[in-house]
mmCIF file of C-alpha atoms in Angstrom:
data_model
loop_
_atom_site.group_PDB
_atom_site.id
_atom_site.type_symbol
_atom_site.label_atom_id
_atom_site.label_comp_id
_atom_site.label_asym_id
_atom_site.label_seq_id
_atom_site.Cartn_x
_atom_site.Cartn_y
_atom_site.Cartn_z
ATOM 1 C CA ARG A 1 -0.011 0.018 -0.135
ATOM 2 C CA VAL A 2 1.102 3.463 -0.432
ATOM 3 C CA GLY A 3 0.439 6.114 2.634
ATOM 4 C CA ILE A 4 0.101 10.099 2.341
ATOM 5 C CA ALA A 5 0.820 10.111 5.878
ATOM 6 C CA ALA A 6 4.655 9.983 6.162
ATOM 7 C CA LEU A 7 5.198 12.393 2.926
ATOM 8 C CA PRO A 8 6.928 16.400 4.046
ATOM 9 C CA VAL A 9 4.849 19.617 3.125
ATOM 10 C CA MET A 10 6.135 21.099 0.469
ATOM 11 C CA ALA A 11 4.256 24.497 -0.361
ATOM 12 C CA ALA A 12 3.161 24.700 -4.154
ATOM 13 C CA ALA A 13 0.561 26.136 -5.661
ATOM 14 C CA VAL A 14 -0.860 24.203 -9.139
ATOM 15 C CA SER A 15 -3.851 25.101 -11.230
ATOM 16 C CA LEU A 16 -7.169 23.383 -11.491
ATOM 17 C CA THR A 17 -7.620 20.294 -12.790
ATOM 18 C CA THR A 18 -10.566 19.842 -14.697
ATOM 19 C CA THR A 19 -11.534 17.535 -17.587
ATOM 20 C CA THR A 20 -12.115 18.144 -21.538
ATOM 21 C CA PRO A 21 -16.011 18.163 -22.222
ATOM 22 C CA ARG A 22 -16.875 16.099 -25.690
ATOM 23 C CA PRO A 23 -20.027 14.900 -27.072
ATOM 24 C CA THR A 24 -19.733 11.590 -25.384
ATOM 25 C CA ALA A 25 -18.117 12.335 -21.967
ATOM 26 C CA ARG A 26 -18.264 9.311 -19.102
ATOM 27 C CA PRO A 27 -19.342 10.178 -15.559
ATOM 28 C CA LEU A 28 -17.296 12.776 -14.379
ATOM 29 C CA VAL A 29 -15.653 12.311 -10.767
ATOM 30 C CA ILE A 30 -14.170 15.241 -9.032
ATOM 31 C CA PHE A 31 -11.646 14.051 -6.603
ATOM 32 C CA CYS A 32 -10.122 16.932 -3.995
ATOM 33 C CA HIS A 33 -7.229 16.633 -1.968
ATOM 34 C CA GLY A 34 -5.749 16.982 1.821
ATOM 35 C CA SER A 35 -4.946 19.915 3.257
ATOM 36 C CA GLY A 36 -1.561 21.368 2.224
ATOM 37 C CA ASP A 37 -1.323 19.025 -0.762
ATOM 38 C CA THR A 38 -2.467 19.515 -4.033
ATOM 39 C CA GLY A 39 -4.727 18.541 -7.192
ATOM 40 C CA ARG A 40 -1.873 16.873 -8.482
ATOM 41 C CA GLY A 41 -0.558 15.753 -5.260
ATOM 42 C CA VAL A 42 -3.577 13.267 -5.061
ATOM 43 C CA GLU A 43 -3.474 12.537 -8.813
ATOM 44 C CA GLN A 44 -0.147 11.121 -9.105
ATOM 45 C CA TYR A 45 -0.909 9.100 -5.855
ATOM 46 C CA VAL A 46 -4.349 7.751 -7.093
ATOM 47 C CA ARG A 47 -2.956 6.405 -10.272
ATOM 48 C CA MET A 48 -0.611 4.832 -8.249
ATOM 49 C CA LEU A 49 -3.224 2.671 -6.798
ATOM 50 C CA LEU A 50 -5.571 1.948 -9.610
ATOM 51 C CA THR A 51 -4.465 1.179 -13.201
ATOM 52 C CA VAL A 52 -5.090 2.886 -16.580
ATOM 53 C CA ASP A 53 -8.015 -0.166 -17.117
ATOM 54 C CA GLU A 54 -9.465 0.568 -13.627
ATOM 55 C CA MET A 55 -10.415 3.596 -14.046
ATOM 56 C CA ARG A 56 -11.114 3.964 -17.537
ATOM 57 C CA PRO A 57 -15.113 4.162 -17.380
ATOM 58 C CA TYR A 58 -14.504 7.781 -15.666
ATOM 59 C CA ASP A 59 -13.462 10.808 -16.586
ATOM 60 C CA TRP A 60 -11.165 12.740 -13.767
ATOM 61 C CA ALA A 61 -11.090 16.284 -12.349
ATOM 62 C CA PHE A 62 -8.317 16.712 -9.593
ATOM 63 C CA PRO A 63 -8.945 20.532 -8.617
ATOM 64 C CA THR A 64 -7.057 22.213 -6.738
ATOM 65 C CA ALA A 65 -8.138 24.683 -3.285
ATOM 66 C CA THR A 66 -7.165 28.234 -3.428
ATOM 67 C CA PRO A 67 -4.266 28.862 -1.181
ATOM 68 C CA ILE A 68 -5.936 30.846 1.954
ATOM 69 C CA PRO A 69 -4.786 31.718 5.550
ATOM 70 C CA TYR A 70 -4.873 28.664 7.426
ATOM 71 C CA SER A 71 -4.755 29.297 11.123
ATOM 72 C CA LEU A 72 -3.494 25.425 12.699
ATOM 73 C CA ALA A 73 -0.631 26.375 10.891
ATOM 74 C CA GLY A 74 0.205 30.415 12.293
ATOM 75 C CA GLY A 75 -1.562 32.044 9.408
ATOM 76 C CA ALA A 76 0.561 30.731 6.631
ATOM 77 C CA ARG A 77 -1.441 30.856 3.393
ATOM 78 C CA MET A 78 -1.910 26.689 2.192
ATOM 79 C CA SER A 79 -4.000 24.838 -0.556
ATOM 80 C CA VAL A 80 -6.623 24.035 2.065
ATOM 81 C CA TRP A 81 -10.859 23.849 0.738
ATOM 82 C CA TYR A 82 -11.533 25.848 4.205
ATOM 83 C CA ASP A 83 -10.261 27.390 7.997
ATOM 84 C CA ARG A 84 -9.949 25.416 11.124
ATOM 85 C CA VAL A 85 -9.517 27.304 14.105
ATOM 86 C CA GLY A 86 -8.349 25.411 17.973
ATOM 87 C CA GLY A 87 -7.852 22.349 16.263
ATOM 88 C CA PHE A 88 -8.868 19.267 14.152
ATOM 89 C CA GLU A 89 -11.501 17.804 17.036
ATOM 90 C CA PRO A 90 -14.890 17.883 15.860
ATOM 91 C CA ARG A 91 -16.010 19.992 18.632
ATOM 92 C CA HIS A 92 -14.078 22.797 17.126
ATOM 93 C CA PRO A 93 -16.407 25.138 15.306
ATOM 94 C CA GLU A 94 -17.006 25.002 11.701
ATOM 95 C CA GLN A 95 -15.846 27.563 9.254
ATOM 96 C CA THR A 96 -18.495 27.936 7.546
ATOM 97 C CA ALA A 97 -17.239 31.140 5.594
ATOM 98 C CA SER A 98 -13.860 29.726 4.130
ATOM 99 C CA VAL A 99 -16.233 26.140 3.055
ATOM 100 C CA GLU A 100 -18.652 27.974 1.533
ATOM 101 C CA ALA A 101 -15.860 30.127 -0.834
ATOM 102 C CA SER A 102 -14.211 26.672 -1.970
ATOM 103 C CA VAL A 103 -17.525 25.218 -2.173
ATOM 104 C CA ALA A 104 -18.410 27.909 -4.928
ATOM 105 C CA GLN A 105 -14.913 27.021 -6.700
ATOM 106 C CA LEU A 106 -16.556 23.171 -6.494
ATOM 107 C CA GLU A 107 -19.943 23.601 -8.117
ATOM 108 C CA ALA A 108 -18.367 26.152 -10.901
ATOM 109 C CA LEU A 109 -16.369 22.840 -12.526
ATOM 110 C CA VAL A 110 -19.690 20.827 -11.813
ATOM 111 C CA ALA A 111 -21.184 23.403 -14.181
ATOM 112 C CA ALA A 112 -18.604 23.704 -16.679
ATOM 113 C CA ARG A 113 -19.618 19.670 -17.209
ATOM 114 C CA GLN A 114 -22.407 20.185 -18.830
ATOM 115 C CA ASP A 115 -22.006 17.112 -21.160
ATOM 116 C CA VAL A 116 -21.870 14.448 -18.486
ATOM 117 C CA SER A 117 -25.187 13.406 -16.857
ATOM 118 C CA LYS A 118 -23.586 11.616 -13.748
ATOM 119 C CA VAL A 119 -21.095 13.316 -11.244
ATOM 120 C CA ALA A 120 -19.693 12.242 -8.056
ATOM 121 C CA ILE A 121 -17.792 14.081 -5.795
ATOM 122 C CA GLY A 122 -15.693 13.301 -3.128
ATOM 123 C CA GLY A 123 -11.711 13.353 -1.715
ATOM 124 C CA PHE A 124 -9.171 12.864 1.072
ATOM 125 C CA SER A 125 -9.365 13.780 4.669
ATOM 126 C CA MET A 126 -9.938 17.644 4.197
ATOM 127 C CA GLY A 127 -11.215 16.949 0.508
ATOM 128 C CA GLY A 128 -13.983 14.575 1.536
ATOM 129 C CA GLY A 129 -15.180 17.159 3.930
ATOM 130 C CA ILE A 130 -15.377 19.543 1.390
ATOM 131 C CA ALA A 131 -17.068 16.930 -0.770
ATOM 132 C CA LEU A 132 -19.835 16.918 1.832
ATOM 133 C CA GLN A 133 -19.902 20.300 2.494
ATOM 134 C CA THR A 134 -21.017 20.582 -1.475
ATOM 135 C CA ALA A 135 -23.516 17.785 -2.022
ATOM 136 C CA ALA A 136 -25.028 19.191 1.374
ATOM 137 C CA ARG A 137 -25.189 22.444 -1.324
ATOM 138 C CA ALA A 138 -25.651 20.758 -4.078
ATOM 139 C CA LYS A 139 -29.376 21.216 -6.558
ATOM 140 C CA PRO A 140 -31.221 18.360 -6.495
ATOM 141 C CA ARG A 141 -29.829 15.409 -9.131
ATOM 142 C CA ALA A 142 -26.632 17.931 -10.112
ATOM 143 C CA LEU A 143 -24.339 14.929 -8.274
ATOM 144 C CA ALA A 144 -24.967 11.690 -8.566
ATOM 145 C CA ALA A 145 -22.870 10.013 -5.479
ATOM 146 C CA VAL A 146 -20.552 11.795 -2.948
ATOM 147 C CA PHE A 147 -17.428 9.801 -0.947
ATOM 148 C CA ALA A 148 -15.214 11.138 1.563
ATOM 149 C CA LEU A 149 -11.856 8.719 2.363
ATOM 150 C CA SER A 150 -11.088 9.419 6.495
ATOM 151 C CA SER A 151 -13.348 12.784 6.414
ATOM 152 C CA TYR A 152 -15.393 14.350 9.054
ATOM 153 C CA LEU A 153 -17.930 17.568 9.722
ATOM 154 C CA CYS A 154 -17.515 19.267 12.436
ATOM 155 C CA ASP A 155 -20.023 18.415 15.189
ATOM 156 C CA ASP A 156 -21.852 22.818 14.406
ATOM 157 C CA SER A 157 -21.616 21.731 10.797
ATOM 158 C CA LYS A 158 -23.472 23.837 8.554
ATOM 159 C CA ALA A 159 -24.188 20.822 6.581
ATOM 160 C CA TYR A 160 -26.432 19.021 8.656
ATOM 161 C CA GLY A 161 -29.102 21.214 8.182
ATOM 162 C CA LEU A 162 -28.809 22.487 4.468
ATOM 163 C CA ARG A 163 -30.794 19.153 2.756
ATOM 164 C CA GLY A 164 -32.986 16.619 3.562
ATOM 165 C CA ALA A 165 -33.433 13.551 2.522
ATOM 166 C CA ASP A 166 -32.408 14.087 -1.998
ATOM 167 C CA TRP A 167 -28.631 13.302 -0.734
ATOM 168 C CA PRO A 168 -26.790 11.498 -3.300
ATOM 169 C CA PRO A 169 -25.845 7.796 -2.077
ATOM 170 C CA VAL A 170 -22.332 8.373 0.365
ATOM 171 C CA PHE A 171 -19.619 6.469 0.783
ATOM 172 C CA MET A 172 -17.443 6.837 3.892
ATOM 173 C CA ALA A 173 -14.451 4.974 4.665
ATOM 174 C CA HIS A 174 -11.618 5.176 7.230
ATOM 175 C CA GLY A 175 -8.485 3.032 8.824
ATOM 176 C CA ASP A 176 -9.179 2.070 11.743
ATOM 177 C CA SER A 177 -5.919 2.903 13.284
ATOM 178 C CA ASP A 178 -5.831 6.618 12.079
ATOM 179 C CA ALA A 179 -4.950 8.268 14.674
ATOM 180 C CA PHE A 180 -4.455 11.941 12.813
ATOM 181 C CA ILE A 181 -8.334 12.263 12.081
ATOM 182 C CA ARG A 182 -9.981 9.353 14.641
ATOM 183 C CA PRO A 183 -12.095 6.927 12.984
ATOM 184 C CA GLU A 184 -14.820 7.564 15.062
ATOM 185 C CA TRP A 185 -15.072 11.128 14.101
ATOM 186 C CA GLY A 186 -15.822 9.436 10.603
ATOM 187 C CA ARG A 187 -18.353 7.233 12.229
ATOM 188 C CA ARG A 188 -20.255 9.666 13.991
ATOM 189 C CA THR A 189 -20.472 11.722 10.810
ATOM 190 C CA ALA A 190 -22.081 8.936 8.828
ATOM 191 C CA ASP A 191 -23.923 7.810 11.512
ATOM 192 C CA ARG A 192 -25.999 12.245 11.629
ATOM 193 C CA LEU A 193 -25.796 11.551 7.644
ATOM 194 C CA ARG A 194 -27.963 8.310 7.969
ATOM 195 C CA ARG A 195 -30.195 9.092 11.365
ATOM 196 C CA HIS A 196 -30.467 12.780 10.678
ATOM 197 C CA THR A 197 -29.756 14.139 7.462
ATOM 198 C CA VAL A 198 -30.411 11.097 4.831
ATOM 199 C CA GLY A 199 -33.618 9.581 5.326
ATOM 200 C CA ALA A 200 -35.790 6.969 4.602
ATOM 201 C CA GLY A 201 -34.238 5.443 1.729
ATOM 202 C CA GLY A 202 -30.867 7.145 1.819
ATOM 203 C CA ILE A 203 -27.303 5.072 1.070
ATOM 204 C CA VAL A 204 -24.652 5.732 3.362
ATOM 205 C CA VAL A 205 -22.140 2.889 2.641
ATOM 206 C CA GLU A 206 -19.399 2.859 5.598
ATOM 207 C CA LYS A 207 -16.083 1.133 5.388
ATOM 208 C CA ARG A 208 -12.899 0.066 7.485
ATOM 209 C CA TYR A 209 -9.456 -1.170 7.086
ATOM 210 C CA ALA A 210 -7.628 -2.505 9.480
ATOM 211 C CA GLY A 211 -4.727 -1.770 10.138
ATOM 212 C CA VAL A 212 -4.677 1.404 8.471
ATOM 213 C CA GLN A 213 -3.663 5.077 9.019
ATOM 214 C CA HIS A 214 -3.897 8.158 7.709
ATOM 215 C CA GLU A 215 -3.246 7.219 4.009
ATOM 216 C CA LEU A 216 -4.972 6.110 0.724
ATOM 217 C CA VAL A 217 -4.686 2.573 -0.126
ATOM 218 C CA ARG A 218 -5.859 0.581 -2.738
ATOM 219 C CA GLN A 219 -8.260 -1.934 -1.472
ATOM 220 C CA GLU A 220 -10.332 1.350 -0.518
ATOM 221 C CA LEU A 221 -10.060 2.460 -3.575
ATOM 222 C CA LEU A 222 -11.408 -0.677 -5.025
ATOM 223 C CA ASP A 223 -14.319 -0.252 -3.031
ATOM 224 C CA LEU A 224 -14.813 3.147 -4.251
ATOM 225 C CA LEU A 225 -15.027 2.151 -7.342
ATOM 226 C CA ALA A 226 -17.373 -0.530 -6.453
ATOM 227 C CA PHE A 227 -19.545 1.925 -5.444
ATOM 228 C CA LEU A 228 -18.989 4.439 -8.545
ATOM 229 C CA ARG A 229 -20.009 1.743 -10.807
ATOM 230 C CA GLU A 230 -23.360 1.519 -8.744
ATOM 231 C CA THR A 231 -24.283 4.873 -8.931
ATOM 232 C CA LEU A 232 -22.547 6.456 -11.997
ATOM 233 C CA LEU A 233 -23.074 3.630 -14.190
ATOM 234 C CA LEU A 234 -26.516 2.203 -13.267
ATOM 235 C CA ASP A 235 -27.247 1.496 -17.105
ATOM 236 C CA GLY A 236 -25.012 -1.175 -17.514
ATOM 237 C CA ALA A 237 -23.724 0.744 -20.439
ATOM 238 C CA ALA A 238 -20.258 0.773 -19.588
ATOM 239 C CA PRO A 239 -17.706 2.926 -22.047
ATOM 240 C CA SER A 240 -16.217 1.962 -24.423
ATOM 241 C CA SER A 241 -12.715 0.440 -23.161
ATOM 242 C CA SER A 242 -11.029 1.841 -26.941
ATOM 243 C CA SER A 243 -9.935 5.057 -25.204
ATOM 244 C CA SER A 244 -8.103 6.727 -21.900
ATOM 245 C CA PRO A 245 -10.011 8.438 -19.205
ATOM 246 C CA THR A 246 -9.314 11.923 -19.747
ATOM 247 C CA VAL A 247 -7.682 14.484 -17.502
ATOM 248 C CA ARG A 248 -6.378 18.080 -18.125
ATOM 249 C CA ARG A 249 -5.807 21.117 -15.712
ATOM 250 C CA ALA A 250 -7.146 24.160 -16.745
ATOM 251 C CA PRO A 251 -4.471 27.183 -16.794
ATOM 252 C CA SER A 252 -4.567 29.114 -13.401
ATOM 253 C CA SER A 253 -2.265 32.586 -12.353
ATOM 254 C CA SER A 254 0.035 29.457 -10.669
ATOM 255 C CA GLY A 255 0.590 27.482 -12.876
ATOM 256 C CA VAL A 256 1.146 26.642 -16.921
ATOM 257 C CA VAL A 257 -0.626 23.964 -18.375
ATOM 258 C CA GLY A 258 1.433 21.716 -20.985
ATOM 259 C CA ALA A 259 0.069 20.389 -24.250
ATOM 260 C CA SER A 260 -0.533 17.173 -22.934
ATOM 261 C CA GLY A 261 -2.327 18.547 -20.279
ATOM 262 C CA THR A 262 0.392 18.378 -17.709
ATOM 263 C CA THR A 263 1.265 20.739 -15.540
ATOM 264 C CA VAL A 264 4.804 21.503 -15.517
ATOM 265 C CA ASP A 265 5.169 22.656 -11.456
ATOM 266 C CA ASP A 266 6.933 18.566 -10.331
ATOM 267 C CA ASP A 267 7.658 20.458 -6.531
ATOM 268 C CA CYS A 268 5.405 18.943 -4.776
ATOM 269 C CA VAL A 269 4.215 15.864 -3.231
ATOM 270 C CA PRO A 270 1.211 15.043 -0.999
ATOM 271 C CA ALA A 271 1.009 16.406 2.684
ATOM 272 C CA ASP A 272 -2.074 15.632 3.849
ATOM 273 C CA ALA A 273 -1.169 14.252 7.211
ATOM 274 C CA ALA A 274 1.513 17.077 8.279
ATOM 275 C CA ALA A 275 -1.074 20.113 7.689
ATOM 276 C CA ASN A 276 -4.671 18.762 7.715
#
């Protein structure tokens, strides 16, 4: 397995990742990175854990959070989806204004893809948190699924009260040895979604992985792919296997995009556990 937790922090801003529209696009999977990481960083690790054939049924987007001052890093500007004040524990108050700024970024990415009929959004650690926040605010049927890997919501999160039983299906996964983002925080979030928010008929799939710390592992992503098959490919008409998944990064003020769609700046690695 490949762990993210042990990798060092190297601050780097890279461009927003999106996909190239085309008339017969596959379902779109938006995968959000953890704090201190970038879209490029988490993309590299997802691709190390999954094969091209396993990723092929979908188009993939790996957006990068706009750098903002992060209170838990002494106010340093970091690629985080929202601020945290006081600590990681769910008892600390949600910083809702910073959440909503990132939700707007992700909603714009979803809205730009009018060529796809099904979209799933999710991510690792803080990336899963912002995915749940985006799902809570999405228009009905705008999202077909949401996933949160090693993630949680604050106890006072506004997300719990923003919509009723019309949430998209939710997949949550967590290593049972995660000493950084505690698995019980994720479990409490899943229970609240299941009990108070998703309602009758709602779907919350919850997975635990023995011995897994604050990291992504292959079995977790295979379980995620099984969930995505159920939620995005329900018609049974899998896309053609004759072409590769489309991944392209849109230019931003902080990054340069090469002709192949790969970002030129190479000086970043996943670093969620160090600055989450």
